[in-house]
XYZ file of N, CA and C in Angstrom:
312
model
N -18.528 7.215 -15.223
C -17.828 7.672 -14.040
C -16.798 8.704 -14.483
N -16.878 9.881 -13.912
C -15.918 10.944 -14.220
C -15.239 11.396 -12.943
N -13.937 11.626 -13.037
C -13.177 12.131 -11.901
C -12.290 13.261 -12.401
N -12.495 14.463 -11.872
C -11.673 15.609 -12.266
C -10.283 15.431 -11.654
N -9.272 15.369 -12.508
C -7.888 15.194 -12.073
C -7.195 16.531 -11.864
N -7.588 17.532 -12.645
C -6.978 18.860 -12.583
C -7.972 19.872 -13.113
N -8.091 21.003 -12.439
C -8.863 22.130 -12.969
C -8.057 23.384 -12.689
N -7.788 24.152 -13.749
C -6.883 25.299 -13.630
C -7.370 26.446 -14.507
N -7.452 27.642 -13.934
C -7.765 28.823 -14.736
C -6.568 29.120 -15.635
N -6.845 29.569 -16.850
C -5.799 29.876 -17.817
C -5.530 31.372 -17.867
N -4.299 31.731 -18.145
C -3.921 33.121 -18.351
C -4.241 33.508 -19.794
N -3.982 32.567 -20.708
C -4.252 32.811 -22.120
C -4.833 31.553 -22.730
N -6.016 31.573 -23.285
C -6.878 32.745 -23.381
C -7.485 33.102 -22.027
N -7.612 34.385 -21.804
C -8.171 34.886 -20.547
C -9.620 34.419 -20.410
N -10.070 34.294 -19.172
C -11.443 33.911 -18.852
C -11.805 32.486 -19.275
N -10.811 31.615 -19.414
C -11.052 30.199 -19.708
C -10.367 29.356 -18.649
N -10.842 28.126 -18.503
C -10.170 27.185 -17.610
C -9.990 25.854 -18.320
N -9.029 25.102 -17.826
C -8.702 23.791 -18.369
C -9.075 22.761 -17.320
N -9.661 21.661 -17.749
C -9.946 20.549 -16.839
C -9.467 19.268 -17.494
N -8.795 18.441 -16.713
C -8.348 17.127 -17.144
C -9.174 16.129 -16.347
N -9.884 15.231 -17.063
C -10.868 14.368 -16.422
C -10.649 12.916 -16.839
N -10.652 12.018 -15.859
C -10.635 10.580 -16.104
C -12.073 10.144 -16.376
N -12.280 9.361 -17.433
C -13.621 8.923 -17.830
C -13.638 7.397 -17.909
N -14.680 6.797 -17.355
C -14.866 5.350 -17.478
C -16.319 5.074 -17.813
N -16.539 4.257 -18.847
C -17.887 3.834 -19.222
C -17.905 2.308 -19.124
N -18.730 1.751 -18.228
C -18.776 0.297 -18.092
C -19.395 -0.353 -19.334
N -19.193 -1.647 -19.471
C -19.785 -2.391 -20.584
C -21.292 -2.132 -20.598
N -21.807 -1.745 -21.759
C -23.234 -1.454 -21.901
C -23.634 -0.079 -21.406
N -22.681 0.694 -20.866
C -22.986 2.013 -20.312
C -23.109 3.092 -21.370
N -23.732 4.170 -20.966
C -23.887 5.337 -21.839
C -23.852 6.599 -21.004
N -23.464 7.701 -21.636
C -23.332 8.976 -20.924
C -24.630 9.765 -20.844
N -25.523 9.578 -21.773
C -26.681 10.449 -21.919
C -26.315 11.596 -22.859
N -27.303 12.067 -23.632
C -27.050 13.155 -24.586
C -26.639 14.403 -23.834
N -25.588 15.060 -24.320
C -25.087 16.244 -23.626
C -24.262 17.123 -24.568
N -23.918 18.301 -24.056
C -23.025 19.230 -24.764
C -21.949 19.678 -23.783
N -20.972 20.399 -24.314
C -19.927 21.007 -23.496
C -19.862 22.490 -23.824
N -19.556 23.305 -22.830
C -19.504 24.760 -23.036
C -18.221 25.196 -23.727
N -17.292 24.284 -23.885
C -16.030 24.567 -24.579
C -15.591 23.353 -25.357
N -14.384 23.396 -25.865
C -13.839 22.291 -26.657
C -13.401 21.140 -25.765
N -13.452 19.934 -26.327
C -13.092 18.723 -25.612
C -12.232 17.843 -26.506
N -11.156 17.318 -25.953
C -10.342 16.302 -26.631
C -10.289 15.091 -25.710
N -10.479 13.895 -26.275
C -10.482 12.652 -25.504
C -9.455 11.701 -26.088
N -8.661 11.079 -25.207
C -7.733 10.020 -25.598
C -8.241 8.739 -24.954
N -8.520 7.712 -25.779
C -9.038 6.444 -25.272
C -7.861 5.580 -24.812
N -7.864 5.223 -23.530
C -6.795 4.416 -22.943
C -7.060 2.925 -23.093
N -8.307 2.513 -22.867
C -8.677 1.095 -22.897
C -10.064 0.951 -23.494
N -10.306 -0.186 -24.144
C -11.620 -0.461 -24.699
C -11.909 0.422 -25.899
N -13.180 0.731 -26.084
C -13.615 1.569 -27.202
C -14.838 2.373 -26.779
N -14.915 3.586 -27.276
C -16.062 4.465 -27.013
C -16.719 4.781 -28.342
N -17.999 4.420 -28.454
C -18.784 4.768 -29.641
C -19.449 6.103 -29.359
N -19.288 7.039 -30.270
C -19.815 8.381 -30.079
C -20.911 8.633 -31.117
N -22.114 8.915 -30.626
C -23.221 9.300 -31.493
C -23.300 10.817 -31.482
N -23.169 11.422 -32.658
C -23.229 12.871 -32.811
C -24.547 13.228 -33.471
N -25.205 14.278 -32.984
C -26.445 14.715 -33.623
C -26.129 15.214 -35.030
N -26.819 14.648 -36.023
C -26.658 15.094 -37.404
C -25.443 14.526 -38.120
N -24.706 13.605 -37.480
C -23.538 12.987 -38.115
C -23.545 11.495 -37.820
N -22.818 10.716 -38.618
C -22.751 9.275 -38.339
C -22.002 8.988 -37.035
N -22.327 7.851 -36.430
C -21.625 7.372 -35.233
C -20.183 7.034 -35.586
N -19.287 7.227 -34.612
C -17.876 6.892 -34.793
C -17.430 6.134 -33.548
N -16.643 5.064 -33.743
C -16.088 4.329 -32.607
C -14.604 4.617 -32.518
N -14.177 5.044 -31.325
C -12.777 5.357 -31.053
C -12.214 4.248 -30.173
N -11.130 3.631 -30.635
C -10.514 2.515 -29.920
C -9.314 3.002 -29.125
N -8.808 2.133 -28.235
C -7.630 2.455 -27.428
C -6.522 2.990 -28.325
N -5.933 4.121 -27.910
C -4.870 4.758 -28.675
C -5.365 5.818 -29.641
N -6.684 5.951 -29.793
C -7.244 6.949 -30.707
C -7.774 8.146 -29.926
N -7.943 9.251 -30.632
C -8.431 10.483 -30.025
C -9.677 10.985 -30.730
N -10.452 11.768 -29.997
C -11.637 12.422 -30.549
C -11.600 13.884 -30.143
N -12.117 14.752 -31.007
C -12.241 16.175 -30.699
C -13.697 16.556 -30.876
N -14.258 17.236 -29.877
C -15.656 17.645 -29.919
C -15.726 19.146 -29.679
N -16.334 19.850 -30.620
C -16.447 21.302 -30.515
C -17.550 21.692 -29.534
N -17.415 22.852 -28.951
C -18.406 23.379 -28.005
C -19.797 23.355 -28.630
N -20.788 22.963 -27.826
C -22.178 23.003 -28.257
C -22.635 21.815 -29.079
N -21.737 20.891 -29.433
C -22.104 19.723 -30.221
C -22.867 18.728 -29.347
N -24.083 18.376 -29.750
C -24.860 17.385 -29.008
C -24.330 16.004 -29.377
N -23.994 15.222 -28.342
C -23.419 13.894 -28.578
C -23.650 13.008 -27.363
N -23.331 11.714 -27.537
C -23.439 10.755 -26.441
C -22.447 9.633 -26.672
N -21.714 9.285 -25.615
C -20.761 8.192 -25.679
C -21.374 6.908 -25.137
N -21.086 5.792 -25.819
C -21.574 4.471 -25.436
C -20.392 3.515 -25.341
N -20.551 2.487 -24.530
C -19.598 1.385 -24.546
C -20.344 0.169 -25.061
N -20.136 -0.145 -26.326
C -20.788 -1.294 -26.961
C -19.858 -2.503 -26.984
N -18.720 -2.382 -26.288
C -17.714 -3.447 -26.282
C -17.915 -4.445 -25.159
N -16.864 -5.231 -24.894
C -16.918 -6.298 -23.898
C -16.040 -6.015 -22.680
N -15.363 -4.857 -22.673
C -14.545 -4.442 -21.527
C -14.855 -2.979 -21.218
N -14.571 -2.559 -19.992
C -14.782 -1.159 -19.622
C -13.964 -0.253 -20.541
N -14.548 0.861 -20.929
C -13.846 1.861 -21.750
C -13.324 2.940 -20.810
N -12.052 3.278 -20.957
C -11.437 4.304 -20.124
C -10.716 5.303 -21.006
N -10.767 6.566 -20.589
C -10.083 7.603 -21.343
C -9.737 8.790 -20.462
N -8.981 9.690 -21.050
C -8.637 10.957 -20.417
C -9.210 12.057 -21.306
N -10.006 12.934 -20.705
C -10.630 14.032 -21.445
C -10.025 15.355 -20.989
N -9.772 16.226 -21.946
C -9.244 17.556 -21.670
C -10.252 18.585 -22.167
N -10.753 19.413 -21.257
C -11.743 20.431 -21.574
C -11.097 21.812 -21.495
N -11.439 22.692 -22.425
C -11.112 24.116 -22.315
C -12.448 24.840 -22.421
N -12.874 25.414 -21.285
C -14.215 25.994 -21.204
C -14.154 27.413 -20.653
N -15.168 28.239 -20.971
C -15.225 29.561 -20.364
C -15.277 29.432 -18.838
N -14.509 30.255 -18.148
C -14.425 30.213 -16.686
C -15.822 30.318 -16.084
N -16.109 29.417 -15.126
C -17.396 29.433 -14.438
C -18.490 28.654 -15.129
N -18.249 28.170 -16.340
C -19.247 27.393 -17.075
C -19.114 25.911 -16.717
N -20.213 25.154 -16.789
C -20.132 23.720 -16.496
C -19.358 22.992 -17.600
N -18.710 21.900 -17.224
C -18.025 21.089 -18.214
C -19.020 20.392 -19.125
N -20.116 19.929 -18.533
C -21.119 19.122 -19.265
C -22.518 19.600 -18.911
N -23.391 19.648 -19.922
C -24.798 19.972 -19.716
C -25.642 18.918 -20.412
N -26.479 18.205 -19.653
C -27.328 17.172 -20.227
C -28.384 17.818 -21.136
N -28.759 17.075 -22.197
C -29.738 17.547 -23.171
C -30.858 16.506 -23.221
N -32.125 16.958 -23.167
C -33.241 15.974 -23.224
C -33.302 15.257 -24.558
């Protein structure tokens, strides 16, 4: 579940926008493989999010931890825990580009 909390065009760098998004992954949930058109930083508020990165080992981020994902990185978030995982994601993407693009 994603809810855009703020979306704002930036003056610098020009032609980019910032989005602040609330993210929730229920127990046993997954996002599906995807990429982002810009950089993403995530702060985990509750629970834990396991992140599978293409070509890299899986990493689990717990409440109070952060993750940074570079543009174009194929990845997928899972909730392998026993409580809902919640976080705040901050995207900086080229203006007019989607925040997320699913990958088969």
